[in-house]
XYZ file of N, CA, C and O in Angstrom:
764
model
N 76.548 91.531 97.633
C 77.034 92.846 97.721
C 77.842 93.239 98.853
O 77.683 92.765 99.873
N 78.946 93.782 98.657
C 79.817 94.271 99.458
C 79.276 95.138 100.668
O 78.452 95.928 100.136
N 79.859 95.093 101.695
C 79.900 95.943 102.745
C 78.148 95.464 103.296
O 77.675 96.313 104.313
N 77.621 94.685 103.207
C 76.712 94.219 103.638
C 76.788 93.174 104.607
O 77.676 91.987 104.486
N 75.983 92.816 105.735
C 76.013 91.295 106.905
C 76.230 90.267 106.133
O 76.911 89.514 106.707
N 74.835 89.865 105.323
C 74.711 88.833 104.727
C 75.518 88.541 103.567
O 75.489 89.089 102.803
N 75.834 87.141 103.845
C 76.535 86.918 102.416
C 75.512 86.051 101.568
O 74.658 85.428 101.790
N 75.815 86.386 100.282
C 74.864 85.556 99.144
C 75.131 84.095 99.345
O 76.126 83.761 99.556
N 74.007 83.170 98.820
C 73.851 81.965 98.508
C 75.186 81.616 97.494
O 75.143 82.271 96.562
N 75.905 80.281 98.090
C 76.828 79.900 96.828
C 75.930 79.294 95.783
O 74.879 78.809 95.912
N 76.547 79.892 94.602
C 75.938 79.038 93.276
C 75.642 77.517 93.096
O 75.131 77.158 92.549
N 76.965 76.949 93.658
C 77.190 75.633 93.634
C 77.195 75.158 95.121
O 77.694 75.499 95.834
N 77.020 73.959 95.439
C 76.973 73.336 96.496
C 78.728 72.891 96.788
O 79.240 72.667 95.940
N 78.940 72.692 98.117
C 80.231 72.056 98.167
C 80.655 70.778 97.651
O 81.580 70.346 97.305
N 79.294 69.894 97.663
C 79.858 68.528 97.003
C 79.683 68.790 95.727
O 80.736 68.100 95.100
N 79.211 69.629 94.988
C 79.456 69.864 93.537
C 80.830 70.484 92.976
O 81.483 69.953 92.163
N 81.323 71.234 94.038
C 82.656 71.845 93.769
C 83.661 70.711 94.205
O 84.593 70.652 93.120
N 83.436 69.912 94.943
C 84.481 69.342 95.523
C 84.425 68.063 94.076
O 85.625 67.417 94.028
N 83.232 67.610 93.628
C 83.445 66.592 92.427
C 84.024 67.113 91.401
O 84.668 66.466 90.696
N 83.956 68.583 91.087
C 84.317 69.058 89.866
C 85.551 69.463 89.898
O 86.565 69.461 89.038
N 86.430 69.896 90.950
C 87.300 70.372 91.538
C 88.329 69.659 92.344
O 88.109 69.501 93.547
N 89.664 69.238 91.392
C 90.251 68.162 92.546
C 90.981 69.171 93.715
O 91.876 70.004 93.597
N 90.563 68.675 95.049
C 91.412 69.150 96.149
C 90.453 70.465 96.740
O 91.035 71.067 97.641
N 89.240 70.650 96.198
C 88.419 71.770 96.408
C 87.919 71.653 97.933
O 87.598 70.472 98.180
N 87.918 72.517 98.983
C 87.511 72.152 100.404
C 88.467 71.557 101.039
O 87.878 71.169 102.355
N 89.614 71.789 101.087
C 90.590 71.218 102.048
C 90.566 71.910 103.213
O 90.937 71.417 104.205
N 90.252 73.388 102.927
C 90.403 74.084 104.200
C 88.826 74.242 104.764
O 88.489 75.248 105.601
N 88.141 73.504 104.599
C 86.512 73.575 105.325
C 86.362 73.423 106.577
O 85.706 73.907 107.239
N 87.432 72.385 107.140
C 87.563 72.018 108.326
C 87.860 73.522 109.407
O 88.933 73.826 109.207
N 87.313 73.977 110.247
C 87.565 75.123 111.022
C 88.849 74.720 111.748
O 89.472 75.957 112.022
N 89.194 73.507 111.949
C 90.547 73.546 113.058
C 91.471 73.707 112.083
O 92.807 74.052 112.595
N 91.443 73.827 110.816
C 92.509 73.801 109.907
C 92.684 75.522 109.464
O 93.668 75.806 108.668
N 91.906 76.208 109.922
C 91.930 77.496 109.443
C 91.838 78.585 110.700
O 91.075 78.520 111.436
N 93.091 79.049 110.760
C 93.212 80.150 112.082
C 92.361 81.400 112.010
O 92.261 81.878 113.094
N 91.733 81.705 110.804
C 91.203 82.884 110.591
C 89.406 82.855 110.918
O 88.812 83.801 110.988
N 89.080 81.550 111.386
C 87.762 81.187 111.368
C 87.013 82.092 112.619
O 85.762 82.654 112.057
N 87.542 82.450 113.885
C 86.675 83.082 114.531
C 86.444 84.616 114.049
O 85.441 85.139 114.323
N 87.326 85.032 113.047
C 87.062 86.643 112.568
C 86.015 86.353 111.453
O 85.585 87.185 110.998
N 85.965 85.386 110.758
C 85.053 84.951 109.573
C 83.740 84.891 110.042
O 82.961 84.977 108.881
N 83.476 84.507 111.223
C 82.125 84.257 111.722
C 81.053 85.394 112.015
O 81.462 86.389 111.984
N 79.759 85.310 111.520
C 78.911 86.526 111.326
C 78.445 86.331 112.778
O 77.344 85.538 112.940
N 78.567 87.140 113.556
C 78.043 87.086 114.965
C 78.183 88.582 115.693
O 78.663 89.175 116.486
N 77.014 89.262 114.918
C 76.889 90.766 115.318
C 76.657 91.038 116.987
O 77.017 92.012 117.431
N 76.241 90.083 117.745
C 76.019 90.218 119.187
C 77.202 90.073 119.711
O 77.535 90.521 121.057
N 78.224 89.356 119.318
C 79.500 89.205 119.633
C 80.497 90.563 119.700
O 81.425 90.673 120.317
N 80.321 91.044 118.360
C 81.345 92.131 117.909
C 80.610 93.516 118.490
O 81.355 94.390 118.504
N 79.138 93.742 118.712
C 78.493 95.021 119.178
C 78.532 95.926 117.708
O 78.091 96.897 117.971
N 78.281 95.358 116.780
C 78.256 96.099 115.597
C 76.673 96.125 115.539
O 75.921 95.600 115.879
N 76.562 97.467 115.245
C 75.207 97.972 115.345
C 74.411 98.294 113.918
O 73.487 99.084 113.736
N 75.003 98.154 113.135
C 74.650 98.522 111.804
C 74.739 97.081 110.758
O 75.550 96.196 110.834
N 73.587 97.192 109.209
C 73.943 96.151 108.561
C 74.540 96.758 107.441
O 75.349 95.841 106.531
N 74.721 98.015 107.135
C 75.369 98.878 106.156
C 76.476 99.734 106.986
O 75.563 100.496 107.607
N 77.777 99.919 106.918
C 78.511 101.041 107.616
C 77.890 102.498 106.988
O 77.384 102.719 105.984
N 77.902 103.279 108.226
C 77.619 104.572 107.564
C 78.775 105.044 106.906
O 79.909 104.901 106.999
N 78.053 106.028 106.207
C 78.761 106.368 104.788
C 79.507 107.811 105.513
O 78.933 108.542 105.871
N 80.801 107.811 104.916
C 81.739 108.979 104.706
C 80.877 110.100 104.229
O 80.629 109.728 103.135
N 80.774 111.413 104.500
C 80.289 112.264 103.867
C 81.059 112.773 102.662
O 82.206 112.791 102.742
N 80.549 113.155 101.389
C 81.162 113.361 100.045
C 80.849 114.742 100.142
O 80.208 115.291 99.567
N 82.112 115.281 100.584
C 82.188 116.693 100.695
C 82.266 117.382 99.136
O 81.995 118.265 98.715
N 83.214 116.957 98.559
C 83.713 117.115 97.094
C 83.415 115.793 96.109
O 83.613 114.893 96.837
N 82.774 116.267 95.078
C 82.619 115.045 94.155
C 83.902 114.138 94.133
O 85.244 114.713 93.826
N 84.104 112.880 94.162
C 85.276 112.041 94.138
C 85.096 111.354 92.782
O 84.175 110.958 91.941
N 86.626 111.013 92.495
C 86.667 110.110 91.201
C 86.151 108.550 91.343
O 86.392 108.148 92.618
N 85.573 107.996 90.672
C 85.082 106.525 90.804
C 84.983 105.840 89.646
O 84.598 106.527 88.236
N 85.431 104.652 89.325
C 85.656 103.885 88.145
C 84.205 103.534 87.623
O 83.406 103.370 88.572
N 84.157 103.820 86.598
C 82.781 103.104 86.005
C 82.071 101.818 86.354
O 81.160 101.484 86.102
N 83.539 100.742 86.695
C 82.999 99.541 87.086
C 82.168 99.615 88.431
O 81.363 98.563 88.501
N 82.117 100.368 89.019
C 81.818 100.466 90.715
C 80.717 101.146 90.286
O 80.520 102.358 90.211
N 79.568 100.680 91.252
C 78.453 101.570 91.213
C 78.350 102.456 92.215
O 77.478 103.583 92.131
N 79.070 102.362 93.366
C 79.058 103.535 94.552
C 80.548 103.701 94.927
O 81.219 102.401 94.808
N 80.797 104.708 95.623
C 81.886 104.724 96.254
C 81.932 103.760 97.483
O 80.782 103.356 98.242
N 83.011 103.563 97.991
C 83.017 102.316 99.584
C 82.623 103.428 100.469
O 82.714 104.445 100.293
N 82.259 102.750 101.661
C 81.762 103.593 102.889
C 82.758 104.876 103.215
O 82.513 105.577 103.766
N 84.113 104.271 103.170
C 85.223 105.201 103.682
C 86.082 105.101 102.283
O 86.634 104.217 101.734
N 86.714 106.467 102.305
C 87.472 106.849 101.242
C 88.491 107.997 101.634
O 88.300 108.782 102.437
N 89.548 108.064 100.804
C 90.809 108.942 100.798
C 90.366 110.195 100.600
O 89.677 110.583 99.272
N 90.410 111.468 101.227
C 90.466 112.603 100.851
C 91.743 113.622 101.047
O 91.324 114.803 100.962
N 92.696 112.924 101.204
C 94.062 113.772 101.560
C 94.431 114.534 100.380
O 94.695 115.449 100.687
N 94.212 114.157 99.101
C 94.790 115.250 97.951
C 93.322 115.134 96.808
O 93.648 114.411 95.934
N 92.682 116.018 97.017
C 91.476 116.355 96.327
C 91.991 116.422 95.037
O 93.059 117.462 94.679
N 91.316 116.596 93.891
C 91.624 116.998 92.508
C 91.780 118.132 92.117
O 90.772 118.899 92.840
N 92.449 118.798 91.512
C 92.779 120.540 91.479
C 92.878 120.643 89.920
O 93.928 119.762 89.470
N 92.980 121.504 89.684
C 93.720 121.964 88.342
C 93.175 121.450 87.057
O 92.338 120.204 86.932
N 94.270 121.865 86.189
C 94.114 120.875 84.901
C 94.307 119.305 84.926
O 93.781 118.560 84.458
N 95.303 118.949 85.991
C 95.387 117.558 86.237
C 94.226 116.919 86.656
O 94.219 115.678 86.403
N 93.269 117.565 87.413
C 92.427 116.958 88.057
C 91.152 116.794 86.960
O 90.615 116.053 87.180
N 91.286 117.783 85.939
C 90.185 117.560 84.729
C 90.519 116.546 84.050
O 89.962 115.450 83.433
N 92.070 116.406 83.727
C 92.256 114.998 82.945
C 92.210 113.795 84.025
O 91.776 112.704 83.352
N 92.364 113.707 85.120
C 92.203 112.296 86.036
C 90.808 112.314 86.179
O 90.275 111.036 85.982
N 89.797 113.249 86.190
C 88.501 113.119 86.134
C 87.798 112.445 84.722
O 86.997 111.600 84.741
N 88.498 113.082 83.577
C 88.034 112.411 82.572
C 88.376 110.884 82.443
O 87.623 110.341 81.714
N 89.687 110.576 82.981
C 89.986 109.327 82.741
C 89.112 108.363 83.364
O 88.729 107.441 83.161
N 88.582 108.778 84.716
C 87.791 108.151 85.587
C 86.321 108.201 84.963
O 85.760 106.970 84.918
N 85.969 108.929 84.326
C 84.489 109.162 83.778
C 84.209 108.346 82.353
O 83.144 107.904 82.101
N 85.210 108.452 81.726
C 85.250 107.849 80.226
C 85.838 106.482 79.890
O 85.343 105.673 79.084
N 86.791 106.077 80.774
C 87.572 104.930 80.207
C 87.414 103.567 81.775
O 87.371 104.148 82.877
N 87.132 102.712 81.378
C 87.284 101.377 82.446
C 88.617 101.127 82.684
O 89.822 101.530 82.173
N 89.000 100.539 83.948
C 90.301 100.559 84.516
C 90.886 99.454 83.655
O 92.422 99.242 83.881
N 89.993 98.517 83.041
C 91.171 97.393 82.106
C 91.326 98.198 80.648
O 91.988 97.461 79.928
N 91.339 99.275 80.592
C 91.930 100.114 79.261
C 93.259 100.987 79.519
O 93.319 101.540 80.609
N 94.114 100.831 78.556
C 95.009 101.670 78.697
C 94.970 102.965 78.682
O 95.683 103.827 79.420
N 94.019 103.270 78.108
C 93.680 105.122 77.946
C 93.604 105.290 79.318
O 93.897 106.857 79.630
N 92.683 104.744 80.318
C 92.459 104.935 81.799
C 93.746 105.478 82.220
O 94.164 106.432 82.957
N 94.869 104.439 82.229
C 96.030 104.581 83.139
C 96.937 105.441 82.385
O 97.485 105.996 83.159
N 96.905 105.755 81.257
C 97.751 106.636 80.508
C 97.403 107.934 80.597
O 98.463 109.089 81.025
N 95.963 108.183 80.862
C 95.393 109.504 81.194
C 95.792 109.924 82.662
O 96.285 110.952 82.681
N 95.865 108.851 83.652
C 96.147 109.015 85.045
C 97.482 109.510 85.175
O 98.152 110.200 85.896
N 98.364 108.967 84.367
C 100.030 109.035 84.299
C 100.340 110.574 83.760
O 100.988 111.365 84.330
N 99.463 110.847 82.532
C 99.316 112.363 82.103
C 99.058 113.361 83.226
O 99.712 114.368 83.548
N 98.061 112.911 83.817
C 97.485 114.186 84.983
C 98.614 113.950 86.080
O 99.020 115.342 86.389
N 99.328 113.152 86.469
C 100.473 113.078 87.249
C 101.556 113.744 86.875
O 102.057 114.835 87.764
N 101.826 113.766 85.573
C 102.994 114.380 85.129
C 102.567 115.913 84.793
O 103.557 116.927 85.166
N 101.365 116.410 84.368
C 100.734 117.928 84.501
C 101.049 118.269 85.936
O 101.470 119.384 86.303
N 100.647 117.340 87.083
C 100.687 118.252 88.423
C 102.116 118.214 88.811
O 102.232 119.198 89.639
N 103.005 117.314 88.146
C 104.473 117.632 88.513
C 105.079 118.751 88.112
O 105.529 119.605 88.681
N 104.690 119.065 86.752
C 105.138 120.363 85.896
C 104.809 121.643 86.919
O 105.394 122.555 86.797
N 103.398 121.611 87.262
C 102.624 122.835 87.813
C 103.240 122.918 89.430
O 103.555 123.717 89.402
N 103.890 121.965 89.827
C 104.599 121.903 91.199
C 106.219 122.715 90.515
O 106.651 123.312 91.730
N 106.758 122.020 89.839
C 108.018 122.690 89.728
C 107.764 124.133 89.027
O 108.506 125.007 89.913
N 106.894 124.709 88.298
C 106.577 125.993 88.008
C 106.254 126.598 89.310
O 106.802 128.181 89.656
N 105.554 126.283 90.044
C 105.225 127.130 91.290
C 106.329 127.038 92.389
O 106.579 127.911 93.182
N 107.443 126.000 92.415
C 108.266 126.235 93.132
C 109.350 127.147 92.582
O 110.216 128.133 93.237
N 109.549 127.301 91.298
C 110.311 128.583 90.599
C 109.392 129.999 91.070
O 110.356 130.625 91.086
N 108.443 130.096 91.022
C 107.787 131.350 91.360
C 107.549 131.708 92.474
O 107.671 132.673 93.182
N 107.965 130.714 93.671
C 107.984 130.809 94.906
C 109.095 131.663 95.637
O 109.016 131.929 96.677
N 110.241 131.744 94.902
C 111.297 132.225 95.437
C 112.548 131.441 95.994
O 113.333 131.723 96.384
N 111.980 130.112 96.318
C 112.752 129.179 96.863
C 112.540 127.701 95.896
O 111.947 126.772 96.066
N 113.152 128.123 94.828
C 113.088 126.784 93.550
C 113.782 125.437 94.010
O 114.469 125.460 95.126
N 113.224 124.317 93.320
C 113.971 123.258 93.513
C 115.313 123.280 93.305
O 115.537 123.852 92.487
N 116.045 122.413 93.971
C 117.916 122.282 93.555
C 117.933 121.047 93.136
O 118.096 120.103 93.975
N 117.937 120.969 91.782
C 118.101 119.790 91.150
C 119.491 119.033 91.708
O 119.579 117.780 91.554
N 120.530 119.854 91.976
C 121.896 119.090 92.235
C 121.703 118.286 93.547
O 122.128 117.440 93.485
N 121.343 118.971 94.412
C 121.209 118.202 96.026
C 119.974 117.140 95.999
O 120.141 116.249 96.785
N 118.921 117.662 95.258
C 117.671 116.651 95.345
C 117.721 115.198 94.668
O 117.237 114.688 94.977
N 118.674 115.614 93.634
C 118.637 114.262 92.569
C 119.680 113.281 93.713
O 119.985 112.178 93.081
N 120.493 113.814 94.460
C 121.424 113.043 94.951
C 122.772 112.723 94.167
O 123.656 111.727 94.349
N 122.905 113.465 93.278
C 124.395 113.291 92.471
C 125.509 113.858 93.103
O 126.431 113.245 92.827
N 125.401 114.484 94.394
C 126.625 114.677 95.052
C 127.038 113.557 95.728
O 128.298 113.503 96.248
N 126.002 112.847 96.504
C 126.411 111.615 96.988
C 127.246 110.283 96.078
O 127.511 109.633 96.496
N 127.131 110.582 94.967
C 127.772 109.658 93.857
C 128.938 109.256 94.172
O 129.698 108.358 94.490
N 129.887 110.612 94.550
C 131.195 110.561 94.737
C 131.587 110.096 96.356
O 132.539 109.381 96.655
N 130.977 110.553 97.374
C 131.094 110.475 98.667
C 130.616 108.981 98.948
O 131.190 108.556 100.042
N 129.461 108.479 98.609
C 129.362 106.969 98.978
C 129.525 106.078 97.893
O 128.844 104.955 97.750
N 130.217 106.101 97.185
C 130.938 105.028 96.551
C 129.913 104.754 95.264
O 129.512 103.432 94.943
N 129.061 105.685 94.628
C 128.186 105.137 93.785
C 128.460 104.708 92.562
O 127.981 103.682 92.092
N 129.552 104.946 92.089
C 129.928 104.528 90.826
C 130.505 102.977 90.866
O 130.510 101.952 90.230
N 131.513 102.527 92.221
C 132.018 101.643 92.182
C 130.886 100.336 92.606
O 130.997 99.259 92.421
N 129.781 100.836 93.105
C 128.692 99.953 93.356
C 127.824 99.512 92.249
O 127.070 98.423 92.171
N 127.854 100.260 91.008
C 127.117 100.005 89.978
C 128.176 98.968 88.977
O 127.562 98.089 88.190
N 129.596 99.105 89.013
C 130.247 98.218 88.004
C 130.521 96.812 88.567
O 130.623 96.640 89.847
N 130.148 96.055 87.624
C 130.229 94.499 87.934
C 129.091 93.851 88.700
O 129.091 92.980 89.187
N 128.054 94.458 88.831
C 126.921 93.958 89.515
C 125.783 94.044 88.620
O 125.806 94.307 87.374
N 124.671 93.285 88.977
C 123.552 93.262 88.282
C 122.507 94.083 88.380
O 121.138 93.569 88.421
N 122.681 95.303 89.286
C 121.515 96.313 89.604
C 120.742 96.506 88.328
O 121.389 97.077 87.210
N 119.577 96.705 88.491
C 118.809 97.170 87.452
C 118.553 98.533 87.164
O 118.719 98.874 86.232
N 118.926 99.294 88.091
C 119.196 100.956 87.588
C 120.104 101.000 86.841
O 120.300 102.365 86.152
N 121.149 100.189 86.602
C 122.562 100.643 85.800
C 121.570 100.654 84.257
O 122.586 101.164 83.398
N 120.679 100.045 84.006
C 120.075 99.845 82.696
C 120.007 101.451 82.165
O 119.600 101.557 80.952
N 118.969 102.062 82.963
C 118.714 103.496 82.455
C 119.332 104.588 83.051
O 119.006 105.337 82.969
N 120.339 104.258 83.652
C 121.146 105.295 84.215
C 121.732 106.514 82.848
O 121.978 107.502 83.484
N 121.965 106.020 81.768
C 122.178 106.678 80.792
C 121.273 107.816 80.484
O 121.629 109.040 80.274
N 119.832 107.576 80.781
C 118.888 108.658 80.215
C 118.570 109.257 81.636
O 117.872 110.257 81.441
N 119.125 109.186 82.839
C 118.584 109.776 83.968
C 118.872 111.115 83.861
O 118.108 111.933 84.090
N 120.365 111.544 83.673
C 120.551 112.897 83.518
C 119.685 113.718 82.382
O 119.448 114.937 82.921
N 119.655 113.326 81.444
C 118.351 113.800 80.438
C 117.155 113.961 81.304
O 116.423 115.313 80.878
N 116.464 112.975 81.970
C 115.277 113.360 82.503
C 115.337 114.283 83.415
O 114.346 115.138 83.556
N 116.199 114.121 84.374
C 116.257 115.294 85.416
C 116.813 116.637 84.874
O 115.913 117.722 85.241
N 117.848 116.772 84.202
C 118.463 118.093 83.771
C 117.605 118.598 82.747
O 117.603 119.900 82.393
N 117.084 117.958 81.744
C 116.282 118.285 80.643
C 115.484 119.326 80.766
O 115.433 120.460 80.223
N 114.434 119.198 81.743
C 113.261 120.369 81.892
C 113.984 121.573 82.625
O 113.529 122.623 81.761
N 115.090 121.503 83.253
C 115.642 122.655 84.160
C 116.526 123.373 82.717
O 116.450 124.578 82.544
N 117.255 122.787 81.775
C 117.718 123.415 80.532
C 116.862 123.831 79.808
O 116.948 125.261 79.344
N 115.933 123.221 79.390
C 114.657 123.675 78.387
C 114.324 125.319 79.027
O 113.843 126.276 78.558
N 113.692 124.897 80.552
C 113.153 126.196 81.263
C 113.910 127.288 81.126
O 113.625 128.565 81.210
N 115.388 127.153 81.288
C 116.546 128.194 81.444
C 116.566 128.819 80.205
O 116.716 129.842 79.995
N 116.620 127.941 78.871
C 116.695 128.374 77.945
C 115.658 129.352 77.390
O 115.722 130.610 76.711
N 114.122 128.900 77.660
C 112.890 130.092 77.687
C 113.507 130.974 78.355
O 112.819 132.304 77.675
N 113.837 130.939 79.549
C 113.684 132.142 80.329
C 114.876 133.219 79.773
O 114.577 134.374 79.920
N 115.796 132.658 79.446
C 116.849 133.603 78.692
C 116.672 134.129 77.308
O 116.248 135.468 77.330
N 115.651 133.466 76.557
C 114.943 134.032 75.386
C 113.920 135.123 75.548
O 113.939 136.048 74.971
N 112.946 134.820 76.833
C 112.212 135.776 77.406
C 113.022 136.957 77.964
O 112.514 138.254 77.727
N 113.832 136.925 78.746
C 114.660 138.166 79.174
C 115.226 138.653 77.927
O 115.265 140.035 78.012
N 115.822 138.100 76.890
C 116.133 138.961 75.963
C 115.363 139.779 75.064
O 115.574 140.919 74.864
N 114.068 139.175 74.905
C 112.739 139.948 74.418
C 112.468 141.230 74.903
O 112.085 142.186 74.584
N 112.616 140.953 76.527
C 112.240 141.969 77.221
C 113.243 143.329 77.461
O 112.964 144.532 77.149
N 114.807 142.779 77.307
C 115.640 143.817 77.065
C 115.464 144.627 76.013
O 115.609 145.997 75.958
N 115.188 143.631 74.643
C 115.170 144.509 73.284
C 113.950 145.413 73.411
O 113.913 146.588 72.793
N 113.034 145.136 74.033
C 111.619 145.923 73.949
C 111.838 146.871 74.899
O 111.377 148.162 74.485
N 112.599 146.816 75.798
C 112.835 148.430 76.635
C 113.956 149.092 76.229
O 113.592 150.411 76.089
N 114.606 148.827 75.338
C 115.735 149.636 74.750
C 115.154 150.460 73.725
O 115.588 151.372 73.043
N 114.168 150.086 73.173
C 113.575 150.454 71.758
C 112.799 151.728 72.660
O 112.306 152.585 73.235
């Protein structure tokens, strides 16, 4: 079991493994392994006072893969799940194994939902994102962007054609929707 002081007994002996696997055990001599002092179990030498580490308190429910029986003793709490994206991520962890594509696709979908929410909140904050300066498009002329792509084997040249669509597309669609809504409001006010 992880996080315990005692190691479980090996299933096979060293001699059995050496007979079955060519080259097995070449690092058994402690003189050949520089990490041996760290691997030795000697709690009196380290001052460890526990057999199992003290658990970090779980103030909010944390996502945990269904493969794992428990959370590790210490875990990150920097970005707790929230909103619709949090619901999608919780569903991915509760329902699907990490070995399933559905698990990872739901996590990506949760990330995209979170990004869309961040864009909407930046628009409503009065200080919206600036896609022209934040994408680095202005530095293309100043820093030899085009000449560094021509005649080279850079990987990013293969998807450069779709980058403007991905970056500008949501802004164009959002602007078009805003214009349509503004037109409807103006027509409603005129009546």
